[in-house]
Amino acid sequence: MRINRIRIVNSTRKQDKAQRVIDDFLAAYLFDSSADLKNLSSTLVSQIPFHNKWCKELVISNLVDLEANLKGGLKDQVRALYIDLNLHEYSYSLMRSKRWYIKIKGIYHLRMMKYQDAIGDIKHYIDSENPHLRSAAVMALLILEDHEPLSMLGKVKGVFSRLDEIRILEIIKTKKLARPQDIDTWLESDNPSFVILTLRIMAYYNYSPKHSLLRKLLKSNKPKIRGQVIVLIRLQYLHTFEKRIILTFETETEDNKLEILKTLTVIGSEYSLLLFDKVIFDLTAPLEFKLAAMEGMKQVDSEFLEQKFEDADEYYQKLKLHINDPHL
């Protein structure tokens, strides 16, 4: 125990010492216009145990932080240093590891340092059976590719997780990527998770695909696809789908029934009032459904709501009070 503690202390001291040298070097490298950059790089390598993996990792960690926080030409200097120190070769060596989590680390380095020469090698992993490795490759390619990066998504055969969807949408937002012109065709994919991702991407772009495609997807045997279509109908205010989703209500899953009620609250007309009324007085309907239906009735026809529950019993009066003031 004592020997291990001593080793940890010594290791920490080495890292702290190396970090101080790296800090001084980076300050001179980035902000001293009179510095000889080539000699500075050689000096850094000679002053720290650069041959050790932990030291290379430490330098890369510093460069990644700088690349993420600096702007303009300083970013270019950081990337140039990454190559000048041959750290891209170290990242490649990690990507060639047999261990998937080490491969991911290498891909992460190359992605964060915007090393576009690695695109071809990273592409090999978008079909990996390991979901973590596949996800890392997809995110890296979205960052590194300049020409229609989103087109790569349709080539991924694996499942897109909810976390993948969030990350992809964040990259789209950060890079301000244009909506793919052929995005409608994505809805015809055999990969259900890709179809769901596509519907969410369409929602982000405030884009409504061909209605014939949405009608087809409303008949999908995948509940999550149907649910996401219902959400898109709501977000795009597609009133023409009102009667269609009313007809599917009884056969839908519980989650999708709730989405239908929320959607009819936005696009509904007098046709929706009958469904709202039925749900509210259905003794077996969950409370969440009743509240959603009553909110829908309020939004579609508030006068009808007041008349309907003018003489209702205490239970329904409480529901109405809650709809009018959720804090009660």
Tab-separated table of C-alpha atoms in Angstrom:
chain	number	residue	atom	x	y	z
A	1	MET	CA	0.000	0.000	0.000
A	2	ARG	CA	2.764	2.440	0.957
A	3	ILE	CA	4.752	1.612	-2.194
A	4	ASN	CA	1.688	2.209	-4.376
A	5	ARG	CA	1.049	5.523	-2.652
A	6	ILE	CA	4.638	6.610	-3.278
A	7	ARG	CA	4.318	5.663	-6.954
A	8	ILE	CA	1.126	7.673	-7.311
A	9	VAL	CA	2.728	10.717	-5.660
A	10	ASN	CA	5.801	10.481	-7.896
A	11	SER	CA	3.652	10.073	-10.996
A	12	THR	CA	1.580	13.112	-10.058
A	13	ARG	CA	4.716	15.179	-9.512
A	14	LYS	CA	6.057	14.193	-12.942
A	15	GLN	CA	2.796	15.167	-14.585
A	16	ASP	CA	2.629	18.482	-12.719
A	17	LYS	CA	6.199	19.298	-13.751
A	18	ALA	CA	5.483	18.397	-17.373
A	19	GLN	CA	2.303	20.485	-17.325
A	20	ARG	CA	4.229	23.568	-16.182
A	21	VAL	CA	6.692	23.134	-19.048
A	22	ILE	CA	3.812	22.654	-21.509
A	23	ASP	CA	2.050	25.785	-20.213
A	24	ASP	CA	5.172	27.921	-20.705
A	25	PHE	CA	5.779	26.433	-24.138
A	26	LEU	CA	2.234	27.000	-25.382
A	27	ALA	CA	2.227	30.597	-24.153
A	28	ALA	CA	5.405	31.302	-26.138
A	29	TYR	CA	4.291	29.266	-29.144
A	30	LEU	CA	0.948	30.998	-29.504
A	31	PHE	CA	1.562	34.536	-28.311
A	32	ASP	CA	5.288	35.357	-28.742
A	33	SER	CA	5.673	36.605	-32.311
A	34	SER	CA	9.468	36.603	-32.042
A	35	ALA	CA	9.705	32.935	-31.027
A	36	ASP	CA	11.369	30.366	-33.287
A	37	LEU	CA	8.540	27.838	-33.487
A	38	LYS	CA	10.649	24.970	-34.824
A	39	ASN	CA	13.228	25.322	-32.070
A	40	LEU	CA	10.478	25.727	-29.506
A	41	SER	CA	8.998	22.363	-30.499
A	42	SER	CA	12.383	20.659	-30.175
A	43	THR	CA	12.906	22.299	-26.811
A	44	LEU	CA	9.549	21.051	-25.543
A	45	VAL	CA	10.318	17.458	-26.537
A	46	SER	CA	13.686	17.647	-24.795
A	47	GLN	CA	12.287	19.085	-21.566
A	48	ILE	CA	9.499	16.582	-20.948
A	49	PRO	CA	9.382	12.751	-21.105
A	50	PHE	CA	7.687	12.944	-24.501
A	51	HIS	CA	8.484	9.307	-25.274
A	52	ASN	CA	6.033	8.213	-22.577
A	53	LYS	CA	2.416	7.652	-23.591
A	54	TRP	CA	1.067	9.565	-20.625
A	55	CYS	CA	3.098	12.594	-21.695
A	56	LYS	CA	1.816	12.474	-25.266
A	57	GLU	CA	-1.710	12.187	-23.874
A	58	LEU	CA	-1.064	15.230	-21.695
A	59	VAL	CA	0.144	17.321	-24.628
A	60	ILE	CA	-2.802	16.233	-26.789
A	61	SER	CA	-5.232	17.040	-23.980
A	62	ASN	CA	-3.830	20.568	-23.839
A	63	LEU	CA	-4.049	20.965	-27.605
A	64	VAL	CA	-7.634	19.698	-27.684
A	65	ASP	CA	-8.629	22.241	-25.025
A	66	LEU	CA	-6.953	25.044	-26.956
A	67	GLU	CA	-8.469	24.015	-30.290
A	68	ALA	CA	-11.914	24.083	-28.718
A	69	ASN	CA	-11.489	27.509	-27.124
A	70	LEU	CA	-9.290	29.558	-29.459
A	71	LYS	CA	-10.379	31.281	-32.658
A	72	GLY	CA	-9.034	32.053	-36.098
A	73	GLY	CA	-5.341	31.676	-36.834
A	74	LEU	CA	-4.526	30.430	-33.354
A	75	LYS	CA	-6.560	27.305	-34.078
A	76	ASP	CA	-4.425	26.710	-37.161
A	77	GLN	CA	-1.278	27.029	-35.066
A	78	VAL	CA	-2.535	24.448	-32.598
A	79	ARG	CA	-3.348	21.995	-35.390
A	80	ALA	CA	0.041	22.611	-37.000
A	81	LEU	CA	1.746	21.827	-33.698
A	82	TYR	CA	-0.219	18.583	-33.400
A	83	ILE	CA	1.263	17.479	-36.722
A	84	ASP	CA	4.733	18.956	-36.094
A	85	LEU	CA	5.040	16.847	-32.943
A	86	ASN	CA	3.830	13.779	-34.890
A	87	LEU	CA	0.987	13.397	-32.447
A	88	HIS	CA	-1.332	12.485	-35.317
A	89	GLU	CA	0.768	9.339	-35.730
A	90	TYR	CA	0.221	8.559	-32.061
A	91	SER	CA	-3.538	9.023	-32.536
A	92	TYR	CA	-3.397	6.684	-35.531
A	93	SER	CA	-1.623	4.077	-33.421
A	94	LEU	CA	-4.475	4.240	-30.923
A	95	MET	CA	-7.023	3.857	-33.710
A	96	ARG	CA	-5.216	0.695	-34.851
A	97	SER	CA	-5.506	-0.874	-31.394
A	98	LYS	CA	-7.493	-4.102	-30.981
A	99	ARG	CA	-9.366	-2.580	-28.042
A	100	TRP	CA	-12.442	-0.621	-29.131
A	101	TYR	CA	-12.208	1.947	-26.341
A	102	ILE	CA	-8.624	2.786	-27.326
A	103	LYS	CA	-9.704	3.084	-30.965
A	104	ILE	CA	-12.325	5.593	-29.817
A	105	LYS	CA	-9.673	7.662	-28.069
A	106	GLY	CA	-7.629	7.854	-31.273
A	107	ILE	CA	-10.697	8.822	-33.312
A	108	TYR	CA	-11.530	11.467	-30.724
A	109	HIS	CA	-8.056	13.009	-31.023
A	110	LEU	CA	-8.267	13.156	-34.822
A	111	ARG	CA	-11.767	14.569	-34.702
A	112	MET	CA	-11.004	17.282	-32.173
A	113	MET	CA	-7.833	18.316	-33.999
A	114	LYS	CA	-9.800	18.477	-37.293
A	115	TYR	CA	-7.338	16.115	-38.964
A	116	GLN	CA	-9.176	15.591	-42.256
A	117	ASP	CA	-6.578	13.201	-43.691
A	118	ALA	CA	-8.032	10.603	-41.316
A	119	ILE	CA	-11.480	10.604	-42.958
A	120	GLY	CA	-10.800	7.552	-45.118
A	121	ASP	CA	-9.525	5.487	-42.188
A	122	ILE	CA	-12.353	6.496	-39.870
A	123	LYS	CA	-14.973	5.520	-42.472
A	124	HIS	CA	-14.083	1.857	-41.931
A	125	TYR	CA	-15.724	2.002	-38.501
A	126	ILE	CA	-19.202	3.290	-39.399
A	127	ASP	CA	-20.271	-0.328	-39.911
A	128	SER	CA	-18.646	-1.603	-36.725
A	129	GLU	CA	-20.749	-4.007	-34.678
A	130	ASN	CA	-19.633	-2.128	-31.570
A	131	PRO	CA	-22.178	0.699	-31.107
A	132	HIS	CA	-19.739	2.916	-29.197
A	133	LEU	CA	-17.064	2.671	-31.879
A	134	ARG	CA	-19.626	3.151	-34.643
A	135	SER	CA	-21.015	6.233	-32.930
A	136	ALA	CA	-17.534	7.726	-32.443
A	137	ALA	CA	-16.790	7.244	-36.151
A	138	VAL	CA	-20.077	8.828	-37.246
A	139	MET	CA	-19.583	11.912	-35.068
A	140	ALA	CA	-15.987	12.303	-36.244
A	141	LEU	CA	-16.970	12.134	-39.912
A	142	LEU	CA	-19.741	14.691	-39.430
A	143	ILE	CA	-17.142	17.052	-37.966
A	144	LEU	CA	-14.351	16.357	-40.454
A	145	GLU	CA	-16.259	16.122	-43.743
A	146	ASP	CA	-16.775	19.407	-45.582
A	147	HIS	CA	-18.800	18.145	-48.553
A	148	GLU	CA	-22.320	17.011	-47.643
A	149	PRO	CA	-21.356	15.305	-44.366
A	150	LEU	CA	-24.951	14.299	-43.606
A	151	SER	CA	-25.122	12.078	-46.695
A	152	MET	CA	-22.981	9.558	-44.824
A	153	LEU	CA	-25.738	8.871	-42.291
A	154	GLY	CA	-27.770	6.790	-44.725
A	155	LYS	CA	-24.863	4.386	-45.155
A	156	VAL	CA	-24.801	3.467	-41.463
A	157	LYS	CA	-26.381	0.043	-40.990
A	158	GLY	CA	-26.432	0.032	-37.196
A	159	VAL	CA	-28.893	1.542	-34.743
A	160	PHE	CA	-28.816	5.255	-33.944
A	161	SER	CA	-29.342	5.686	-30.208
A	162	ARG	CA	-31.186	8.636	-28.667
A	163	LEU	CA	-27.804	9.997	-27.569
A	164	ASP	CA	-26.568	9.700	-31.165
A	165	GLU	CA	-29.570	11.722	-32.320
A	166	ILE	CA	-28.852	14.475	-29.799
A	167	ARG	CA	-25.186	14.639	-30.785
A	168	ILE	CA	-25.955	14.669	-34.510
A	169	LEU	CA	-28.491	17.480	-34.115
A	170	GLU	CA	-25.967	19.441	-32.047
A	171	ILE	CA	-23.327	19.057	-34.784
A	172	ILE	CA	-25.860	20.149	-37.415
A	173	LYS	CA	-26.600	23.235	-35.334
A	174	THR	CA	-22.951	24.030	-34.553
A	175	LYS	CA	-21.712	23.586	-38.134
A	176	LYS	CA	-24.859	25.213	-39.551
A	177	LEU	CA	-25.204	22.387	-42.040
A	178	ALA	CA	-27.640	22.840	-44.906
A	179	ARG	CA	-30.630	20.523	-45.193
A	180	PRO	CA	-29.877	17.687	-47.631
A	181	GLN	CA	-31.901	18.097	-50.825
A	182	ASP	CA	-32.731	14.388	-50.979
A	183	ILE	CA	-33.838	14.093	-47.360
A	184	ASP	CA	-37.308	12.835	-48.377
A	185	THR	CA	-35.726	9.662	-49.757
A	186	TRP	CA	-34.204	8.964	-46.338
A	187	LEU	CA	-37.675	8.112	-45.058
A	188	GLU	CA	-37.678	5.061	-47.329
A	189	SER	CA	-34.721	3.510	-45.493
A	190	ASP	CA	-34.949	-0.034	-44.112
A	191	ASN	CA	-33.209	1.159	-40.937
A	192	PRO	CA	-35.996	2.187	-38.486
A	193	SER	CA	-33.637	4.186	-36.263
A	194	PHE	CA	-32.427	6.156	-39.298
A	195	VAL	CA	-36.022	6.953	-40.256
A	196	ILE	CA	-36.664	8.266	-36.733
A	197	LEU	CA	-33.454	10.306	-36.886
A	198	THR	CA	-34.534	11.697	-40.265
A	199	LEU	CA	-37.903	12.791	-38.865
A	200	ARG	CA	-36.126	14.589	-36.025
A	201	ILE	CA	-33.715	16.244	-38.470
A	202	MET	CA	-36.713	17.374	-40.546
A	203	ALA	CA	-38.243	18.870	-37.415
A	204	TYR	CA	-35.002	20.765	-36.745
A	205	TYR	CA	-35.040	22.215	-40.260
A	206	ASN	CA	-38.751	23.035	-39.898
A	207	TYR	CA	-39.274	20.959	-43.002
A	208	SER	CA	-42.370	19.056	-44.057
A	209	PRO	CA	-41.771	16.066	-46.369
A	210	LYS	CA	-44.202	14.737	-48.945
A	211	HIS	CA	-47.469	13.914	-47.195
A	212	SER	CA	-47.650	10.590	-49.008
A	213	LEU	CA	-44.496	9.520	-47.159
A	214	LEU	CA	-45.960	10.516	-43.800
A	215	ARG	CA	-49.196	8.653	-44.517
A	216	LYS	CA	-47.167	5.559	-45.328
A	217	LEU	CA	-45.111	5.873	-42.140
A	218	LEU	CA	-48.262	6.238	-40.040
A	219	LYS	CA	-48.935	2.621	-41.037
A	220	SER	CA	-45.451	1.455	-40.045
A	221	ASN	CA	-45.224	-1.598	-37.797
A	222	LYS	CA	-42.711	0.334	-35.677
A	223	PRO	CA	-44.516	2.311	-32.941
A	224	LYS	CA	-41.610	4.719	-32.473
A	225	ILE	CA	-41.698	5.670	-36.148
A	226	ARG	CA	-45.442	6.328	-35.975
A	227	GLY	CA	-44.933	8.339	-32.805
A	228	GLN	CA	-42.266	10.521	-34.374
A	229	VAL	CA	-44.477	11.136	-37.410
A	230	ILE	CA	-47.230	12.315	-35.063
A	231	VAL	CA	-44.759	14.675	-33.388
A	232	LEU	CA	-43.679	16.063	-36.775
A	233	ILE	CA	-47.331	16.598	-37.728
A	234	ARG	CA	-47.698	18.673	-34.571
A	235	LEU	CA	-44.513	20.679	-35.096
A	236	GLN	CA	-45.349	21.399	-38.742
A	237	TYR	CA	-49.024	22.232	-38.044
A	238	LEU	CA	-50.196	19.690	-40.624
A	239	HIS	CA	-53.954	20.120	-40.137
A	240	THR	CA	-54.788	17.753	-42.994
A	241	PHE	CA	-53.720	14.839	-40.798
A	242	GLU	CA	-56.280	15.564	-38.057
A	243	LYS	CA	-58.908	12.995	-39.068
A	244	ARG	CA	-56.292	10.405	-39.950
A	245	ILE	CA	-54.659	10.375	-36.507
A	246	ILE	CA	-58.058	10.462	-34.793
A	247	LEU	CA	-58.936	7.229	-36.599
A	248	THR	CA	-55.715	5.562	-35.442
A	249	PHE	CA	-56.113	6.574	-31.788
A	250	GLU	CA	-57.792	3.402	-30.520
A	251	THR	CA	-55.197	1.061	-32.029
A	252	GLU	CA	-52.136	3.059	-30.990
A	253	THR	CA	-49.717	2.426	-28.131
A	254	GLU	CA	-50.159	4.360	-24.907
A	255	ASP	CA	-47.219	6.643	-25.723
A	256	ASN	CA	-48.552	7.396	-29.185
A	257	LYS	CA	-52.072	8.015	-27.878
A	258	LEU	CA	-50.678	10.750	-25.669
A	259	GLU	CA	-48.774	12.231	-28.630
A	260	ILE	CA	-51.992	12.213	-30.662
A	261	LEU	CA	-53.816	14.133	-27.934
A	262	LYS	CA	-50.980	16.670	-27.759
A	263	THR	CA	-50.970	17.002	-31.547
A	264	LEU	CA	-54.733	17.474	-31.782
A	265	THR	CA	-54.392	20.217	-29.188
A	266	VAL	CA	-52.335	22.091	-31.804
A	267	ILE	CA	-54.003	21.136	-35.105
A	268	GLY	CA	-57.453	20.051	-33.924
A	269	SER	CA	-60.860	21.387	-34.954
A	270	GLU	CA	-64.409	20.483	-33.905
A	271	TYR	CA	-63.700	16.940	-35.127
A	272	SER	CA	-61.223	16.511	-32.288
A	273	LEU	CA	-63.719	17.546	-29.619
A	274	LEU	CA	-65.470	14.174	-29.791
A	275	LEU	CA	-62.236	12.318	-29.068
A	276	PHE	CA	-61.327	14.714	-26.268
A	277	ASP	CA	-64.760	14.225	-24.728
A	278	LYS	CA	-64.512	10.432	-24.974
A	279	VAL	CA	-61.078	10.335	-23.320
A	280	ILE	CA	-62.055	12.699	-20.513
A	281	PHE	CA	-65.033	10.550	-19.479
A	282	ASP	CA	-63.343	7.195	-20.075
A	283	LEU	CA	-63.065	5.661	-16.600
A	284	THR	CA	-60.070	3.567	-17.693
A	285	ALA	CA	-58.091	6.430	-19.257
A	286	PRO	CA	-54.942	7.511	-17.358
A	287	LEU	CA	-55.063	10.898	-15.642
A	288	GLU	CA	-52.362	12.165	-18.006
A	289	PHE	CA	-54.657	11.401	-20.946
A	290	LYS	CA	-57.617	13.171	-19.326
A	291	LEU	CA	-55.552	16.292	-18.658
A	292	ALA	CA	-54.165	16.292	-22.211
A	293	ALA	CA	-57.670	15.875	-23.651
A	294	MET	CA	-59.072	18.653	-21.489
A	295	GLU	CA	-56.209	20.954	-22.500
A	296	GLY	CA	-56.984	20.090	-26.114
A	297	MET	CA	-60.638	20.923	-25.625
A	298	LYS	CA	-59.658	24.240	-24.071
A	299	GLN	CA	-57.377	25.158	-26.976
A	300	VAL	CA	-59.805	24.082	-29.700
A	301	ASP	CA	-62.984	25.556	-28.167
A	302	SER	CA	-62.727	27.088	-24.695
A	303	GLU	CA	-66.441	27.988	-24.639
A	304	PHE	CA	-67.351	24.367	-25.287
A	305	LEU	CA	-65.131	23.359	-22.362
A	306	GLU	CA	-66.862	25.787	-19.995
A	307	GLN	CA	-70.325	24.672	-21.067
A	308	LYS	CA	-69.419	20.986	-20.911
A	309	PHE	CA	-68.189	21.134	-17.334
A	310	GLU	CA	-70.412	23.860	-15.964
A	311	ASP	CA	-72.364	21.364	-13.848
A	312	ALA	CA	-69.735	18.587	-13.710
A	313	ASP	CA	-68.911	16.805	-10.460
A	314	GLU	CA	-66.038	17.794	-8.175
A	315	TYR	CA	-63.474	15.499	-9.858
A	316	TYR	CA	-63.900	17.101	-13.274
A	317	GLN	CA	-64.082	20.589	-11.776
A	318	LYS	CA	-60.659	19.955	-10.256
A	319	LEU	CA	-59.319	18.805	-13.618
A	320	LYS	CA	-60.627	21.981	-15.237
A	321	LEU	CA	-59.117	24.139	-12.516
A	322	HIS	CA	-55.778	22.418	-13.045
A	323	ILE	CA	-55.928	23.068	-16.791
A	324	ASN	CA	-56.703	26.742	-16.195
A	325	ASP	CA	-53.988	27.042	-13.553
A	326	PRO	CA	-51.440	24.162	-13.426
A	327	HIS	CA	-50.079	25.478	-10.108
A	328	LEU	CA	-53.294	24.597	-8.286
